[in-house]
Short mmCIF file of C-alpha atoms (C1' of nucleotides) in Angstrom, two decimals:
data_model
loop_
_atom_site.label_atom_id
_atom_site.label_comp_id
_atom_site.label_asym_id
_atom_site.label_seq_id
_atom_site.Cartn_x
_atom_site.Cartn_y
_atom_site.Cartn_z
CA MET F 284 -11.34 35.29 -7.35
CA THR F 285 -12.89 33.03 -5.01
CA ALA F 286 -10.81 31.98 -2.18
CA MET F 287 -9.06 28.42 -2.00
CA THR F 288 -11.28 26.39 0.28
CA ILE F 289 -10.71 22.88 1.29
CA SER F 290 -12.95 21.46 -1.49
CA LYS F 291 -11.39 23.31 -4.25
CA VAL F 292 -7.98 21.97 -3.25
CA ALA F 293 -9.41 18.57 -3.18
CA LYS F 294 -10.92 18.97 -6.41
CA LYS F 295 -7.76 20.32 -8.09
CA ALA F 296 -5.82 17.50 -6.55
CA GLY F 297 -8.59 14.84 -7.48
CA VAL F 298 -9.10 13.61 -3.99
CA GLY F 299 -11.85 13.92 -1.53
CA ILE F 300 -12.09 16.58 1.06
CA GLU F 301 -11.52 14.03 3.66
CA THR F 302 -8.20 12.95 2.19
CA VAL F 303 -6.98 16.41 2.57
CA ARG F 304 -7.79 16.55 5.93
CA PHE F 305 -6.22 13.14 6.40
CA TYR F 306 -3.03 14.54 5.11
CA GLU F 307 -3.19 17.32 7.40
CA ARG F 308 -3.36 15.10 10.50
CA LYS F 309 -0.62 13.09 9.05
CA GLY F 310 1.68 16.35 8.59
CA LEU F 311 1.92 15.84 5.08
CA VAL F 312 0.42 18.94 3.95
CA ASP F 313 0.11 22.18 6.25
CA GLN F 314 -3.32 22.96 7.60
CA PRO F 315 -3.63 26.77 7.03
CA PRO F 316 -4.59 28.72 10.16
CA LYS F 317 -8.14 29.85 10.34
CA PRO F 318 -8.34 33.56 9.42
CA PRO F 319 -8.27 35.61 12.66
CA SER F 320 -11.54 36.81 11.37
CA GLY F 321 -13.04 33.50 11.89
CA GLY F 322 -14.49 31.37 9.18
CA TYR F 323 -13.22 29.08 6.61
CA ARG F 324 -9.40 28.32 6.04
CA VAL F 325 -7.89 29.48 2.80
CA TYR F 326 -5.45 27.26 1.09
CA PRO F 327 -2.49 28.23 -0.84
CA ALA F 328 -2.28 26.98 -4.45
CA GLU F 329 0.71 24.89 -3.95
CA THR F 330 -1.12 22.57 -1.75
CA GLY F 331 -2.87 21.02 -4.65
CA GLU F 332 0.41 20.24 -6.44
CA ARG F 333 1.65 18.93 -3.17
CA ILE F 334 -1.27 16.32 -2.73
CA ARG F 335 -0.81 15.47 -6.75
CA PHE F 336 2.87 14.80 -5.82
CA ILE F 337 1.77 12.76 -2.90
CA ARG F 338 -0.66 10.35 -5.04
CA GLN F 339 1.64 9.97 -7.82
CA ALA F 340 4.69 8.85 -5.24
CA GLN F 341 2.08 6.62 -3.81
CA GLU F 342 1.58 4.85 -7.25
CA LEU F 343 5.27 4.42 -7.32
CA GLY F 344 5.09 2.51 -4.17
CA PHE F 345 6.34 5.02 -1.47
CA THR F 346 4.50 4.87 1.78
CA LEU F 347 3.25 8.00 3.21
CA ARG F 348 5.91 7.99 5.67
CA GLU F 349 8.55 7.85 2.78
CA ILE F 350 6.65 10.72 0.92
CA LYS F 351 6.81 12.91 3.83
CA GLU F 352 10.59 12.34 3.98
CA LEU F 353 10.91 13.13 0.20
CA LEU F 354 8.83 16.26 0.66
CA SER F 355 11.12 17.46 3.56
CA LEU F 356 13.91 17.60 1.27
CA ARG F 357 14.82 20.95 -0.08
CA THR F 358 17.49 23.17 -0.34
CA ASP F 359 16.83 26.19 1.65
CA PRO F 360 19.28 28.04 3.97
CA ALA F 361 17.50 26.94 6.99
CA THR F 362 18.35 23.32 6.56
CA ASP F 363 21.55 21.61 7.08
CA CYS F 364 22.78 20.96 3.61
CA ALA F 365 24.94 18.08 4.16
CA ASP F 366 22.18 16.36 5.83
CA VAL F 367 19.77 17.01 3.08
CA ARG F 368 22.19 15.96 0.46
CA GLU F 369 22.82 12.58 2.17
CA ARG F 370 19.03 11.89 2.69
CA ALA F 371 18.49 12.77 -1.07
CA GLN F 372 21.00 10.48 -2.09
CA THR F 373 19.52 7.56 -0.25
CA LYS F 374 16.31 8.41 -1.85
CA LEU F 375 18.03 8.53 -5.34
CA GLY F 376 19.42 5.16 -4.55
CA GLU F 377 15.99 3.90 -4.01
CA VAL F 378 14.34 5.09 -6.91
CA THR F 379 17.12 4.14 -9.17
CA ARG F 380 16.59 0.68 -7.91
CA LYS F 381 12.93 0.93 -8.59
CA ILE F 382 13.49 2.27 -12.08
CA ALA F 383 15.66 -0.70 -12.87
CA LEU F 384 13.03 -3.33 -11.42
CA MET F 385 10.30 -1.63 -13.36
CA LYS F 386 12.44 -1.76 -16.42
CA GLY F 387 12.67 -5.57 -15.92
CA ILE F 388 9.03 -5.71 -15.87
CA GLN F 389 8.78 -3.38 -19.02
CA ALA F 390 11.00 -5.67 -20.98
CA ALA F 391 9.33 -8.88 -19.92
CA LEU F 392 5.98 -7.48 -20.93
CA GLU F 393 7.29 -6.48 -24.26
CA LYS F 394 8.70 -9.64 -24.87
CA LEU F 395 5.49 -11.39 -23.89
CA ILE F 396 3.50 -9.01 -26.24
CA ALA F 397 6.20 -9.89 -28.99
CA ALA F 398 6.03 -13.61 -28.48
CA CYS F 399 2.09 -13.72 -28.26
CA PRO F 400 0.68 -12.79 -31.64
CA GLY F 401 2.82 -14.88 -33.71
CA GLN F 402 0.90 -18.03 -34.22
CA GLY F 403 -0.38 -20.36 -31.41
CA ALA F 404 2.25 -21.74 -29.15
CA LEU F 405 5.60 -20.10 -29.19
CA GLN F 406 7.57 -19.84 -25.79
CA VAL F 407 5.86 -20.12 -22.59
CA CYS F 408 7.13 -16.88 -21.03
CA SER F 409 6.36 -15.70 -17.75
CA ILE F 410 6.35 -12.20 -16.19
CA ILE F 411 8.58 -13.56 -13.52
CA ASP F 412 11.42 -13.75 -15.88
CA ALA F 413 11.50 -10.11 -15.01
CA ILE F 414 13.31 -10.52 -11.84
CA GLU F 415 16.91 -11.88 -11.69
CA ALA F 416 17.20 -13.56 -8.61
CA PRO F 417 19.77 -11.75 -6.61
CA GLU F 418 20.61 -14.04 -3.76
CA THR F 419 19.12 -17.20 -5.15
CA THR F 420 22.53 -18.50 -6.27
CA ARG F 421 22.66 -20.64 -3.09
CA LYS F 422 21.53 -24.38 -3.47
CA GLU F 423 20.79 -26.09 -0.19
CA MET D 256 17.94 -33.15 -0.80
CA THR D 257 15.75 -32.38 1.73
CA ALA D 258 12.09 -31.71 0.53
CA MET D 259 10.83 -27.88 -0.14
CA THR D 260 8.66 -27.49 2.86
CA ILE D 261 6.77 -24.03 3.57
CA SER D 262 9.65 -22.74 5.66
CA LYS D 263 12.19 -23.18 3.11
CA VAL D 264 10.08 -21.48 0.51
CA ALA D 265 9.50 -18.62 3.01
CA LYS D 266 13.29 -18.26 3.85
CA LYS D 267 14.26 -18.37 0.00
CA ALA D 268 11.64 -15.66 -0.74
CA GLY D 269 12.62 -13.68 2.32
CA VAL D 270 9.07 -13.62 3.99
CA GLY D 271 7.42 -15.42 6.95
CA ILE D 272 5.60 -18.46 6.73
CA GLU D 273 2.26 -16.79 7.35
CA THR D 274 2.95 -14.62 4.36
CA VAL D 275 3.27 -17.46 1.92
CA ARG D 276 0.02 -18.94 3.41
CA PHE D 277 -1.48 -15.79 3.02
CA TYR D 278 -0.59 -15.54 -0.53
CA GLU D 279 -1.91 -19.08 -0.97
CA ARG D 280 -5.40 -17.96 0.39
CA LYS D 281 -5.50 -14.91 -1.96
CA GLY D 282 -4.64 -17.18 -4.88
CA LEU D 283 -1.37 -15.46 -5.76
CA VAL D 284 0.70 -18.68 -5.42
CA ASP D 285 -0.78 -22.35 -5.59
CA GLN D 286 -0.77 -24.38 -2.55
CA PRO D 287 0.62 -27.63 -3.48
CA PRO D 288 -1.51 -30.60 -2.63
CA LYS D 289 -0.86 -32.67 0.53
CA PRO D 290 0.95 -35.88 -0.49
CA PRO D 291 -1.41 -38.65 -0.44
CA SER D 292 0.73 -40.39 1.96
CA GLY D 293 -0.35 -37.64 4.15
CA GLY D 294 2.40 -35.34 6.01
CA TYR D 295 3.60 -31.88 4.90
CA ARG D 296 3.03 -30.10 1.42
CA VAL D 297 6.01 -30.05 -0.73
CA TYR D 298 6.75 -26.91 -2.80
CA PRO D 299 8.12 -26.30 -6.38
CA ALA D 300 11.24 -24.50 -6.50
CA GLU D 301 9.35 -21.61 -8.54
CA THR D 302 7.22 -20.87 -5.42
CA GLY D 303 10.05 -18.92 -4.13
CA GLU D 304 10.72 -16.83 -7.26
CA ARG D 305 7.10 -16.21 -7.47
CA ILE D 306 6.98 -14.68 -4.29
CA ARG D 307 10.03 -12.61 -4.71
CA PHE D 308 8.58 -11.02 -7.83
CA ILE D 309 5.44 -10.39 -5.93
CA ARG D 310 7.31 -8.35 -3.03
CA GLN D 311 9.13 -6.45 -5.82
CA ALA D 312 6.16 -5.68 -7.71
CA GLN D 313 4.41 -4.37 -4.57
CA GLU D 314 7.64 -2.04 -4.09
CA LEU D 315 6.84 -0.62 -7.38
CA GLY D 316 3.34 0.28 -6.09
CA PHE D 317 1.34 -2.48 -7.76
CA THR D 318 -1.43 -4.03 -5.18
CA LEU D 319 -1.72 -7.85 -4.81
CA ARG D 320 -4.86 -7.51 -7.28
CA GLU D 321 -2.77 -6.13 -10.06
CA ILE D 322 0.27 -8.59 -9.15
CA LYS D 323 -2.32 -11.35 -9.62
CA GLU D 324 -3.12 -9.97 -12.97
CA LEU D 325 0.49 -9.42 -14.28
CA LEU D 326 1.10 -13.04 -13.05
CA SER D 327 -1.43 -14.54 -15.22
CA LEU D 328 -0.04 -13.22 -18.13
CA ARG D 329 1.87 -15.82 -19.90
CA THR D 330 2.02 -16.90 -23.44
CA ASP D 331 0.94 -20.65 -23.46
CA PRO D 332 -1.35 -22.37 -25.81
CA ALA D 333 -3.97 -22.71 -23.21
CA THR D 334 -4.86 -19.14 -23.09
CA ASP D 335 -6.46 -16.65 -25.59
CA CYS D 336 -3.40 -15.09 -27.19
CA ALA D 337 -5.17 -11.97 -28.23
CA ASP D 338 -6.80 -11.57 -24.75
CA VAL D 339 -3.18 -11.90 -23.12
CA ARG D 340 -1.76 -9.61 -25.58
CA GLU D 341 -4.17 -6.97 -24.80
CA ARG D 342 -3.78 -7.10 -21.23
CA ALA D 343 -0.23 -7.13 -21.47
CA GLN D 344 -0.53 -3.94 -23.41
CA THR D 345 -2.28 -2.26 -20.66
CA LYS D 346 0.02 -3.41 -18.07
CA LEU D 347 2.86 -2.10 -20.47
CA GLY D 348 1.34 1.27 -20.52
CA GLU D 349 0.96 1.44 -16.62
CA VAL D 350 4.60 0.43 -16.14
CA THR D 351 5.78 2.96 -18.80
CA ARG D 352 4.03 5.59 -17.20
CA LYS D 353 5.36 4.65 -13.74
CA ILE D 354 8.91 4.73 -15.12
CA ALA D 355 8.32 8.25 -16.41
CA LEU D 356 6.97 9.47 -13.14
CA MET D 357 10.16 7.78 -11.34
CA LYS D 358 12.46 9.51 -13.62
CA GLY D 359 10.87 12.95 -12.69
CA ILE D 360 11.67 12.26 -9.24
CA GLN D 361 14.96 10.82 -10.19
CA ALA D 362 15.91 13.97 -11.92
CA ALA D 363 14.65 16.26 -9.16
CA LEU D 364 16.69 14.38 -6.69
CA GLU D 365 19.59 14.75 -8.94
CA LYS D 366 19.09 18.32 -9.17
CA LEU D 367 18.68 18.90 -5.48
CA ILE D 368 21.98 17.02 -4.91
CA ALA D 369 23.51 19.06 -7.36
CA ALA D 370 22.14 22.33 -5.84
CA CYS D 371 22.92 21.42 -2.54
CA PRO D 372 26.59 21.35 -1.74
CA GLY D 373 27.77 24.61 -3.51
CA GLN D 374 27.58 27.05 -1.07
CA GLY D 375 24.83 28.12 1.34
CA ALA D 376 21.77 29.28 -0.43
CA LEU D 377 21.41 28.44 -3.89
CA GLN D 378 17.91 27.85 -5.52
CA VAL D 379 15.16 26.52 -3.12
CA CYS D 380 14.42 23.41 -5.15
CA SER D 381 11.47 21.16 -4.10
CA ILE D 382 10.97 17.64 -5.11
CA ILE D 383 7.41 18.73 -6.17
CA ASP D 384 8.96 20.07 -9.26
CA ALA D 385 9.03 16.55 -10.30
CA ILE D 386 5.53 16.58 -11.43
CA GLU D 387 4.36 18.49 -14.30
CA ALA D 388 0.70 19.23 -13.49
CA PRO D 389 -1.26 17.22 -16.19
CA GLU D 390 -4.45 19.19 -15.98
CA THR D 391 -3.78 22.01 -13.56
CA THR D 392 -3.60 24.23 -16.54
CA ARG D 393 -7.21 25.38 -15.50
CA LYS D 394 -7.42 28.67 -13.59
CA GLU D 395 -10.27 29.40 -11.11
"C1'" DC O 62 9.02 -44.14 21.46
"C1'" DT O 63 9.89 -39.80 23.08
"C1'" DT O 64 11.32 -35.07 22.41
"C1'" DG O 65 11.79 -30.86 19.75
"C1'" DA O 66 10.98 -28.64 15.70
"C1'" DC O 67 8.12 -28.16 12.22
"C1'" DT O 68 2.96 -28.02 9.77
"C1'" DC O 69 -1.68 -27.18 9.42
"C1'" DC O 70 -5.66 -24.52 10.06
"C1'" DG O 71 -8.61 -21.39 11.54
"C1'" DT O 72 -9.36 -17.46 13.92
"C1'" DA O 73 -7.90 -13.20 15.97
"C1'" DC O 74 -5.23 -8.96 16.00
"C1'" DA O 75 -2.44 -5.03 13.81
"C1'" DT O 76 -1.05 -1.27 10.78
"C1'" DG O 77 -1.42 1.94 6.86
"C1'" DA O 78 -4.40 4.62 4.20
"C1'" DG O 79 -8.16 6.27 3.78
"C1'" DT O 80 -13.83 7.08 4.01
"C1'" DA O 81 -18.26 8.22 6.22
"C1'" DC O 82 -20.99 10.33 9.46
"C1'" DG O 83 -23.15 13.90 12.35
"C1'" DG O 84 -23.83 17.95 14.54
"C1'" DA O 85 -22.73 22.64 14.83
"C1'" DG O 86 -20.86 26.75 12.79
"C1'" DT O 87 -20.35 29.92 8.43
"C1'" DC O 88 -21.18 31.85 3.90
"C1'" DT O 89 -23.70 33.31 0.06
"C1'" DA O 90 -27.53 34.42 -2.76
"C1'" DT O 91 -32.13 35.43 -2.88
"C1'" DA R 188 -33.21 36.74 7.40
"C1'" DT R 189 -33.40 32.42 5.59
"C1'" DA R 190 -32.44 28.22 2.73
"C1'" DG R 191 -28.76 25.58 0.84
"C1'" DA R 192 -24.37 24.56 0.35
"C1'" DC R 193 -20.14 24.27 2.54
"C1'" DT R 194 -16.64 23.85 6.52
"C1'" DC R 195 -15.07 22.02 10.95
"C1'" DC R 196 -13.92 18.45 13.97
"C1'" DG R 197 -14.22 14.27 16.32
"C1'" DT R 198 -15.13 9.68 16.16
"C1'" DA R 199 -15.94 5.55 13.84
"C1'" DC R 200 -16.00 2.38 10.13
"C1'" DT R 201 -13.75 0.23 6.15
"C1'" DC R 202 -10.31 -2.35 3.34
"C1'" DA R 203 -5.76 -3.99 2.03
"C1'" DT R 204 -2.00 -6.50 3.60
"C1'" DG R 205 -0.11 -8.88 6.69
"C1'" DT R 206 1.10 -11.12 11.71
"C1'" DA R 207 0.45 -13.72 15.92
"C1'" DC R 208 -1.70 -17.21 18.39
"C1'" DG R 209 -3.14 -21.91 19.84
"C1'" DG R 210 -3.97 -26.68 19.42
"C1'" DA R 211 -3.47 -30.66 16.93
"C1'" DG R 212 -0.86 -33.67 13.89
"C1'" DT R 213 3.99 -35.11 11.73
"C1'" DC R 214 8.77 -35.86 11.28
"C1'" DA R 215 13.51 -37.18 12.53
"C1'" DA R 216 17.01 -37.86 15.87
"C1'" DG R 217 18.71 -39.86 19.88
#
DNA sequence: CTTGACTCCGTACATGAGTACGGAGTCTAT
DNA sequence: ATAGACTCCGTACTCATGTACGGAGTCAAG
């Protein structure tokens, strides 16, 4: 069982070595200590999963800063539960909002696909219909 | 009814003037022609909506390049329907996938919130559980 | 017809998120 | 014990996405 070196982690996570190191610098993943005997750092298996999570969260429009916050949410005895709870609820609001927006786009795309293949010119339907202007009810 | 100048558009869309101009340069929104009489450009009302859409799509993790593609999808007689349909379907796949990922995070947050307030130390539950490793079934 | 606010345009600067490079050390297989 | 592959670390470069600046032109009100 070969030790988990940085290149193994990177490969498992589907990123480059430099990216792993970049996330270490940013505090998104822990840099394991160098073994006292000297030599290469050895990574726990979770690091790969953690990086995968980071990448997916990025695809969902979270910044590394936000992802760091997400990752710091965990129920363990050491952290103040009420605080974690509150931050989790804030994040939950964000993702719920994003899901709603995304569903708007999904619906618009489905409508577009449905409208398209019929014959030539049905309605002109734009993706922008996906957004229901929230505040644009002001004239001027 | 005062003409829609660039600052009005920006305000309506909730961005700065420079951002509008930046999107014009990038081809994400059309730059209206300068009136032949000279003077300031006047913008159609849709520009504001369009920019709002751009910002929302960005929050959902789409790049400007991708958003440009999204915006170019529309069923109108001028464009090849089959082509539009195909591109729309690709995009639909992407957003559907994103929704699934986002729901994973949503569920994890809900679980976290539910686990938290009970007493002190219930399970340690990490957000990373949100991701079901797709390919990590390889050992080594 | 002048003043203050706004537009236009080009260019420069900023920030987030990597990516690349290079030299020195380490590990492993032959 | 040496070659080839890999690690470590610092620094520098890149690319996307804006933001800021500055000077010249324009507009509308007093």
